[in-house]
C-alpha positions as MATLAB code, in Angstrom:
seq = 'MRNLFIFALAAFPLACQSQFIIKGTVRDSTNQQGLPGVNVIISATNASVVTNEIGYFEIESKTPTAEVTFAFIGLITKNILLSASETAIVSLETDEAGLPPRDHFVKISLNAGYFGDVKAAPMGFMVYMPVQSIGRLSLGLFPTFKYWSANNNRGTELSISKHLPYSSVAALPDNLFLAYRSIAYQESGFNLKQARGLIVNELRGRFALDVGAAYSQLGSNDVQRTRTETYFSGLLGLAKIFQGRGTGDTGLYASLNYHPSHVFYEAGAFRSFGIRKRWATVLVKYFNYEDIKGVMLGVSTNIFSTRYYCCDSWEVHYDELSVLR';
ca = [
      51.352   21.688    2.837;
      50.331   25.079    1.435;
      49.352   23.418   -1.898;
      47.240   20.843   -0.064;
      45.389   23.612    1.788;
      44.642   25.452   -1.467;
      43.377   22.204   -3.041;
      41.049   21.609   -0.058;
      39.597   25.099   -0.380;
      38.973   24.572   -4.090;
      37.242   21.249   -3.485;
      35.033   22.524   -0.623;
      32.221   23.963   -2.857;
      32.044   20.679   -4.759;
      31.742   18.735   -1.523;
      28.893   20.990   -0.430;
      26.983   20.122   -3.623;
      26.344   16.585   -2.370;
      23.935   14.445   -4.352;
      20.734   12.942   -2.972;
      19.020    9.902   -4.444;
      15.239    9.982   -4.880;
      13.833    6.538   -5.568;
      10.528    4.755   -5.864;
       8.143    2.741   -8.017;
       5.631    3.919  -10.624;
       2.440    1.853  -10.925;
      -0.618    1.694  -13.137;
      -3.547    2.887  -10.982;
      -5.828    0.358  -12.697;
      -4.060   -2.855  -11.713;
      -1.179   -1.604   -9.525;
       1.395   -3.231  -11.825;
       4.792   -1.560  -12.265;
       5.101    0.677  -15.333;
       8.356    0.420  -17.329;
       9.624    3.247  -19.541;
       8.036    6.149  -17.621;
      10.004    9.419  -17.909;
      11.075   10.693  -14.490;
      12.297   14.310  -14.592;
      13.530   16.881  -12.083;
      12.947   20.070  -14.048;
      15.023   22.251  -11.710;
      18.200   20.435  -12.767;
      17.062   18.811  -16.043;
      17.961   15.433  -14.569;
      15.962   12.577  -16.080;
      15.734    8.789  -16.012;
      13.213    6.149  -17.091;
      11.699    3.431  -14.941;
      12.987   -0.123  -15.350;
      11.003   -3.245  -16.237;
       9.222   -3.323  -12.855;
       8.603    0.434  -12.681;
      11.483    1.219  -10.297;
      13.568    4.392  -10.617;
      16.452    6.235   -8.949;
      17.280    9.833   -9.817;
      19.907   12.221   -8.458;
      18.856   15.477   -6.838;
      20.913   18.390   -5.531;
      18.427   18.894   -2.686;
      16.883   16.437   -0.197;
      13.430   17.191   -1.635;
      12.525   17.978   -5.214;
       9.514   18.294   -7.491;
       9.522   15.296   -9.809;
       7.533   14.935  -13.037;
       6.273   11.563  -14.249;
       5.200   11.350  -17.894;
       4.142    8.490  -20.146;
       2.129    8.344  -23.371;
      -1.535    7.589  -22.636;
      -1.236    8.408  -18.919;
      -1.900   11.639  -17.045;
       1.350   13.498  -16.288;
       1.881   13.952  -12.567;
       4.098   16.394  -10.613;
       4.937   15.340   -7.050;
       7.217   16.717   -4.339;
       9.360   13.768   -3.223;
      11.964   13.277   -0.518;
      15.212   11.336   -0.699;
      14.505    9.961    2.781;
      11.496    7.909    1.592;
      10.776    5.347   -1.106;
       7.938    6.744   -3.199;
       4.996    4.858   -4.691;
       3.470    6.801   -7.584;
       0.250    5.796   -9.379;
      -0.490    7.104  -12.867;
      -4.008    7.138  -14.298;
      -5.126    6.652  -17.876;
      -5.462    9.884  -19.847;
      -8.768    9.059  -21.483;
      -9.160   12.497  -23.054;
      -5.861   12.017  -24.873;
      -6.648    8.567  -26.232;
      -8.110    8.056  -29.705;
     -11.721    6.752  -29.763;
     -10.628    3.220  -30.632;
      -8.782    3.007  -27.303;
     -11.874    3.652  -25.182;
     -12.838    0.249  -23.849;
     -15.597   -1.120  -21.665;
     -14.868   -0.554  -17.967;
     -16.411   -3.492  -16.176;
     -15.634   -5.900  -13.358;
     -17.131   -9.245  -12.322;
     -16.956  -10.400   -8.705;
     -18.378  -13.560   -7.150;
     -18.220  -15.426   -3.863;
     -19.916  -16.985   -0.872;
     -22.716  -15.383    1.157;
     -24.998  -16.849    3.818;
     -26.662  -16.686    7.224;
     -24.274  -18.309    9.710;
     -26.966  -20.089   11.729;
     -30.203  -20.306    9.746;
     -29.178  -20.598    6.077;
     -25.411  -20.850    5.618;
     -25.405  -22.018    1.995;
     -25.402  -19.268   -0.600;
     -23.545  -17.100   -3.058;
     -23.332  -13.544   -4.344;
     -22.396  -11.880   -7.605;
     -21.803   -8.205   -8.313;
     -20.731   -6.604  -11.564;
     -19.765   -2.909  -11.514;
     -19.967   -1.199  -14.913;
     -18.212    2.175  -14.965;
     -18.578    3.011  -18.642;
     -19.025    1.686  -22.159;
     -17.021    3.624  -24.704;
     -17.413    7.307  -23.876;
     -20.742    6.741  -22.096;
     -20.367    6.913  -18.307;
     -22.759    4.479  -16.586;
     -21.657    4.030  -12.975;
     -23.952    1.018  -12.454;
     -23.421   -1.535   -9.689;
     -25.873   -4.477   -9.790;
     -25.678   -7.049   -6.983;
     -27.381  -10.435   -6.504;
     -27.316  -12.549   -3.324;
     -29.022  -15.855   -2.537;
     -28.771  -18.116    0.513;
     -30.670  -21.258    1.497;
     -30.689  -24.191    3.939;
     -33.042  -26.036    6.304;
     -36.185  -24.672    4.621;
     -34.825  -21.153    5.087;
     -33.894  -18.966    2.152;
     -33.224  -15.389    1.201;
     -32.823  -13.430   -1.996;
     -31.567   -9.888   -2.523;
     -31.354   -7.851   -5.697;
     -29.949   -4.344   -5.825;
     -28.647   -1.785   -8.260;
     -26.677    1.314   -7.437;
     -26.243    4.237   -9.832;
     -23.534    6.846   -9.419;
     -24.978   10.282  -10.224;
     -23.075   13.132  -11.938;
     -23.759   15.711   -9.226;
     -20.568   15.519   -7.174;
     -19.808   19.201   -7.809;
     -23.144   20.250   -6.236;
     -23.125   19.485   -2.510;
     -26.907   19.682   -2.087;
     -27.611   16.977   -4.682;
     -27.198   13.212   -4.137;
     -24.128   11.362   -5.369;
     -25.665    7.931   -5.639;
     -29.042    6.229   -6.047;
     -29.611    2.784   -4.547;
     -32.637    0.533   -5.244;
     -33.081   -2.935   -3.761;
     -35.511   -5.787   -3.188;
     -35.186   -8.545   -0.609;
     -37.244  -11.641    0.119;
     -36.638  -13.684    3.273;
     -38.586  -16.841    4.132;
     -37.351  -18.603    7.267;
     -39.772  -21.457    7.793;
     -38.119  -22.654   10.986;
     -38.781  -19.279   12.607;
     -42.100  -18.652   10.920;
     -40.763  -15.396    9.511;
     -41.417  -13.878    6.083;
     -40.310  -10.503    4.768;
     -40.590   -8.873    1.379;
     -39.137   -5.411    1.165;
     -38.428   -2.825   -1.531;
     -35.994   -0.046   -0.622;
     -34.837    3.187   -2.169;
     -31.914    5.325   -0.974;
     -30.187    8.492   -2.036;
     -26.571    8.754   -0.935;
     -24.530   11.854   -0.192;
     -20.755   11.687    0.084;
     -19.397   13.564    3.096;
     -15.931   14.661    4.105;
     -13.557   12.131    5.547;
     -14.850    9.332    3.299;
     -18.232    9.165    5.002;
     -21.505    8.632    3.160;
     -25.029    9.337    4.419;
     -28.023    7.302    3.183;
     -31.571    8.626    3.367;
     -34.575    6.780    1.968;
     -37.698    4.711    2.537;
     -38.906    1.116    2.364;
     -42.151   -0.676    1.623;
     -42.405   -3.929    3.565;
     -44.703   -6.943    3.820;
     -44.008   -8.689    7.093;
     -45.358  -12.059    8.194;
     -44.649  -13.766   11.497;
     -46.063  -17.005   12.846;
     -44.934  -18.525   16.138;
     -46.512  -20.009   19.227;
     -47.244  -16.590   20.713;
     -48.710  -14.663   17.786;
     -49.513  -14.579   14.128;
     -49.380  -11.354   12.167;
     -49.243  -10.087    8.632;
     -48.588   -6.397    8.078;
     -47.783   -4.017    5.265;
     -46.193   -0.661    5.989;
     -43.870    2.126    4.848;
     -40.847    3.055    6.896;
     -38.022    5.553    6.809;
     -34.421    4.547    6.245;
     -31.214    6.119    7.489;
     -27.712    4.776    6.966;
     -24.103    5.821    7.465;
     -20.990    4.415    5.749;
     -17.282    5.018    6.303;
     -14.292    3.967    4.194;
     -10.816    3.654    5.683;
      -8.311    3.805    2.835;
      -5.270    1.552    2.983;
      -1.971    2.125    1.188;
      -1.526   -0.930   -1.000;
      -3.031   -3.307    1.578;
      -6.721   -2.943    0.836;
      -9.518   -0.895    2.350;
     -11.893   -1.268    5.282;
     -15.526   -0.194    5.216;
     -18.195    0.139    7.935;
     -21.931    0.467    7.391;
     -24.985    0.750    9.652;
     -28.638    1.370    8.797;
     -31.892    1.939   10.676;
     -35.306    1.076    9.242;
     -37.836    2.977   11.385;
     -41.611    2.694   11.700;
     -43.618    3.611   14.843;
     -44.316   -0.065   15.482;
     -41.211   -1.620   13.886;
     -37.494   -0.912   14.070;
     -35.119   -2.944   11.916;
     -31.387   -2.343   11.981;
     -28.235   -3.700   10.397;
     -24.522   -3.157   10.959;
     -21.668   -4.539    8.935;
     -18.062   -4.250    7.843;
     -15.885   -5.343    4.940;
     -12.162   -5.739    4.591;
     -10.302   -6.087    1.283;
      -6.981   -7.856    0.967;
      -4.478   -7.649   -1.888;
      -4.018   -5.416   -4.904;
      -6.854   -3.311   -6.243;
      -9.350   -5.415   -8.194;
      -7.268   -8.553   -7.755;
      -8.125   -9.265   -4.170;
     -10.510  -10.970   -1.812;
     -13.121   -9.035    0.140;
     -14.433  -10.422    3.433;
     -17.613   -9.037    4.963;
     -19.729   -9.603    8.045;
     -23.184   -8.164    8.752;
     -25.442   -8.359   11.807;
     -29.193   -7.929   11.289;
     -32.101   -7.527   13.701;
     -35.574   -7.626   12.140;
     -37.404   -7.831   15.507;
     -38.759  -11.360   15.026;
     -35.490  -12.679   13.655;
     -31.847  -11.785   14.009;
     -28.582  -13.228   12.830;
     -25.148  -12.821   11.292;
     -24.373  -12.898    7.574;
     -20.885  -13.777    6.342;
     -19.456  -13.381    2.880;
     -16.234  -13.546    0.915;
     -15.766  -12.577   -2.710;
     -12.975  -12.276   -5.208;
     -12.550  -10.631   -8.556;
     -13.217  -13.029  -11.427;
     -12.575  -10.610  -14.253;
     -11.827   -6.910  -14.769;
     -11.090   -5.024  -17.949;
      -7.777   -3.216  -17.946;
      -9.429    0.171  -17.744;
     -11.700   -0.552  -14.789;
     -10.323    1.874  -12.210;
      -9.526    3.726   -9.895;
      -9.331    4.383   -6.141;
     -12.517    6.453   -5.995;
     -15.970    6.460   -4.456;
     -17.337    4.877   -7.629;
     -15.148    1.843   -7.099;
     -16.036    1.550   -3.420;
     -19.775    1.556   -4.092;
     -19.601   -2.038   -5.301;
     -18.394   -3.157   -1.860;
     -20.786   -0.884    0.023;
     -23.699   -2.103   -2.089;
     -23.082   -5.656   -0.867;
     -23.414   -4.435    2.727;
     -26.482   -2.324    1.970;
];
């Protein structure tokens, strides 16, 4: 009995040093695919493992939380405080600065889908093609084209958005947006040609404020009146992105086109489903142009993306916001 008591005392410190298991999955931030062979290290104890073929790992820790290092050639090393009580999802980004010049590829994406006016002109399509960079040249261009037509009603929209390199200076704009639209609804006797220009400032909480102006040619012909006018107006818009964890993002946008005798406004939302850049995006937009109003619906999907088109940033979200704008 005395020997058993002494053995229990000797084993007590070992029992206190219980092991915790920290586990999770490491993904490529570009396409959200699991990354095999990533080094997972707890530097405090020199414990290390590598991720399996789907990017999954389990590593022992002497404490319920630990700082874990994730390292892989060509990717940015990341240090994260993880807990054994949760299953972690870790995204690693490409380390472009560490890649040789031959590994700098074009960062481009092609998206296409349906777009149309629910009531007046439901047949249409849209295409948008974000171009982040070519080689080492950062472009941040987001051209968009939309066309819809039916029942002698048709509409065309062209736009291009340019991400500006002023994000470190709060007073300067983050994005420039230029667009042209032409709407000819014969059934309503309504015609509109409009050129718009916006500067966009990113705000805290994933908000964005649009300020700009528009030049419009408006024609209206119905049983009560006939008018043709040309005028400048001010533009004000507000966008908000709600970030999802692996399930897609939601965006809201509203804009006001103000002139003393005319007030146009739009409000819309988009919702993305799936894995980043391999998903469908559904959008709905309500418009009120005084003499005509309606609802636009759209759905798009990614047709093609280069491997290096990335990441979860404002630059990526501007392609979806540009469709609403």
